[in-house]
């Protein structure tokens, strides 16, 4: 199952990611970052679920218990061709259902602010923002932008 998800990631699944859109990196580097992230989560106790409609794979998510009755939607995505309006809600409902089945009273998630659709979907389903983090990048060899 993980290999099928990795194949989807290599098709450009996370194209709003800061590494993907950074011209200093290739799409392959960005995909490898996510594949390795998923592997690390699975090695650390995360569970990979694939969302399906009949025999058709729609997307995936990695779920992890964080603390007593607190779960985390660590990483999720919809496969190419599955991003029609409403599909993000379907995926997030599947994550919420998994949290309920596992007895979670609270679910946390971290979202890239580059992915506005996912931020809106979480807000639509009652999630609130507890903090915003920004990542600034300066590649080795780049100037400071300051003259003199």
PDB file of C-alpha atoms in Angstrom, residues 2-7 9-10 31-48 60 62 64 74-75:
ATOM      1  CA  UNK A   2       2.795   2.460   0.855  1.00  0.00           C
ATOM      2  CA  UNK A   3       4.473   1.952  -2.521  1.00  0.00           C
ATOM      3  CA  UNK A   4       1.251   2.920  -4.311  1.00  0.00           C
ATOM      4  CA  UNK A   5       1.091   6.118  -2.253  1.00  0.00           C
ATOM      5  CA  UNK A   6       4.775   6.844  -2.959  1.00  0.00           C
ATOM      6  CA  UNK A   7       4.094   6.481  -6.691  1.00  0.00           C
ATOM      7  CA  UNK A   9       3.599  11.435  -4.511  1.00  0.00           C
ATOM      8  CA  UNK A  10       6.155  11.169  -7.326  1.00  0.00           C
ATOM      9  CA  UNK A  31       8.663  14.179  -3.849  1.00  0.00           C
ATOM     10  CA  UNK A  32      11.496  12.381  -2.056  1.00  0.00           C
ATOM     11  CA  UNK A  33      11.023  14.743   0.894  1.00  0.00           C
ATOM     12  CA  UNK A  34       7.405  13.604   1.254  1.00  0.00           C
ATOM     13  CA  UNK A  35       8.153   9.921   0.706  1.00  0.00           C
ATOM     14  CA  UNK A  36      10.783  10.070   3.435  1.00  0.00           C
ATOM     15  CA  UNK A  37       8.414  11.993   5.714  1.00  0.00           C
ATOM     16  CA  UNK A  38       5.768   9.277   5.282  1.00  0.00           C
ATOM     17  CA  UNK A  39       8.359   6.562   5.957  1.00  0.00           C
ATOM     18  CA  UNK A  40       9.504   8.353   9.116  1.00  0.00           C
ATOM     19  CA  UNK A  41       5.910   8.660  10.340  1.00  0.00           C
ATOM     20  CA  UNK A  42       5.232   4.979   9.691  1.00  0.00           C
ATOM     21  CA  UNK A  43       8.465   4.013  11.472  1.00  0.00           C
ATOM     22  CA  UNK A  44       7.354   6.164  14.424  1.00  0.00           C
ATOM     23  CA  UNK A  45       3.950   4.544  14.808  1.00  0.00           C
ATOM     24  CA  UNK A  46       1.869   6.384  12.251  1.00  0.00           C
ATOM     25  CA  UNK A  47      -0.704   4.449  10.255  1.00  0.00           C
ATOM     26  CA  UNK A  48      -1.222   4.882   6.515  1.00  0.00           C
ATOM     27  CA  UNK A  60      -4.389   8.902   1.430  1.00  0.00           C
ATOM     28  CA  UNK A  62      -1.252   9.248   7.719  1.00  0.00           C
ATOM     29  CA  UNK A  64      -0.878   9.229  14.441  1.00  0.00           C
ATOM     30  CA  UNK A  74       0.099  14.136   9.901  1.00  0.00           C
ATOM     31  CA  UNK A  75      -0.081  14.177   6.135  1.00  0.00           C
TER      32      UNK A  75
END
